[in-house]
XYZ file of C-alpha atoms in Angstrom:
112
model
C 0.000 0.000 0.000
C 0.920 3.631 -0.573
C 3.270 2.786 -3.457
C 2.884 3.812 -7.086
C 0.802 1.141 -8.783
C -0.377 2.665 -12.065
C 0.172 5.505 -14.508
C -2.260 7.198 -16.863
C -1.714 9.369 -19.914
C -4.615 11.452 -21.237
C -4.780 11.849 -25.015
C -7.134 13.179 -27.647
C -5.682 11.069 -30.489
C -5.046 7.436 -29.572
C -3.355 6.580 -32.875
C -0.909 9.459 -32.475
C -0.082 8.259 -28.957
C 0.354 4.689 -30.244
C 2.878 5.865 -32.834
C 4.721 8.190 -30.454
C 5.067 5.881 -27.446
C 5.322 2.771 -29.608
C 8.241 4.139 -31.632
C 9.900 5.806 -28.646
C 9.600 3.002 -26.070
C 8.147 -0.058 -27.830
C 4.853 0.169 -25.925
C 1.745 -1.583 -27.241
C -1.894 -0.773 -26.542
C -5.164 -2.670 -26.124
C -7.680 -1.421 -28.665
C -10.523 0.085 -26.649
C -12.253 3.341 -27.625
C -12.161 4.973 -24.167
C -9.427 3.433 -22.012
C -6.540 1.445 -23.454
C -4.218 -0.704 -21.357
C -0.521 -0.091 -22.042
C 1.969 -2.949 -22.201
C 5.658 -2.113 -21.923
C 8.547 -4.377 -22.951
C 9.714 -4.547 -19.305
C 7.674 -7.260 -17.573
C 8.433 -5.720 -14.158
C 7.223 -2.257 -15.157
C 4.323 -0.463 -13.517
C 1.215 -0.935 -15.660
C -0.703 1.956 -17.160
C -3.388 3.145 -19.523
C -4.333 5.747 -22.116
C -7.398 7.808 -21.216
C -8.705 8.581 -24.704
C -10.651 11.837 -24.935
C -9.109 13.242 -21.748
C -6.013 15.065 -23.049
C -3.461 17.086 -21.170
C -2.254 14.930 -18.331
C 0.198 12.223 -17.382
C -0.215 11.133 -13.783
C 0.988 8.503 -11.385
C -1.503 6.612 -9.232
C -0.898 5.478 -5.656
C -2.451 2.283 -4.261
C -4.240 3.050 -0.964
C -6.450 1.157 1.477
C -9.216 3.768 1.767
C -9.849 6.196 -1.104
C -12.462 8.342 0.740
C -10.223 8.528 3.816
C -7.193 9.609 1.784
C -9.309 12.260 0.039
C -10.297 13.689 3.421
C -6.688 13.667 4.618
C -5.520 15.341 1.393
C -8.019 18.179 1.800
C -7.063 18.625 5.454
C -3.416 18.871 4.378
C -4.137 21.592 1.800
C -4.817 19.485 -1.276
C -7.915 19.432 -3.450
C -10.058 16.535 -4.660
C -10.559 16.884 -8.428
C -12.512 13.652 -8.976
C -14.268 12.398 -5.833
C -14.169 8.723 -4.847
C -15.710 6.812 -7.734
C -16.392 3.101 -8.164
C -16.017 1.648 -11.665
C -18.304 -1.073 -13.016
C -15.703 -3.701 -12.121
C -15.367 -2.516 -8.509
C -12.218 -0.375 -8.682
C -12.453 2.662 -6.380
C -10.433 5.701 -7.478
C -10.113 9.477 -7.110
C -7.939 12.288 -8.462
C -6.273 14.811 -6.185
C -3.919 17.780 -6.351
C -1.293 18.558 -3.777
C -1.083 22.079 -2.284
C 1.036 23.216 -5.283
C -1.502 21.949 -7.826
C 0.288 18.746 -8.887
C -2.307 16.225 -10.079
C -2.150 12.537 -9.155
C -4.509 9.602 -8.748
C -5.265 7.162 -5.956
C -7.020 3.800 -6.094
C -7.775 0.865 -3.875
C -7.665 -2.743 -5.020
C -10.909 -4.384 -6.071
C -12.760 -6.130 -3.251
C-alpha cells in the first residue's frame, strides 16, 4: 500500500499516442475506444493506460487502502479533490487529487 501502482496518460488522439510511445519506447496498446491498457517491454514495469478523450495529463496513481479517507486527509493537508471517490463497473475505487502546489495525481484501492 501507498506505493505507485499505475500511470495514466490522457490523449485526444489514440493513434498518435500509439505511434509516439510505440516508436519511442516499444509500448503496445489494447484497442478500446475509451481506455486502453498499455503494455511495456519490461515485464516488471508499472502498468498503465491511455485515457482517450481526456487530453493534457500524465499522472501517477498510488495504491491506498481507503480512497475516501485519503481524500479527506488530502483536503485537510491543503490538497484538493478533483474527482471524488468513484467506483467503476468492475469494482475499482479511485479518485484524483492535487497537492497544495496543484500537482495532479490519482489514488485507487484494489478491487474487493
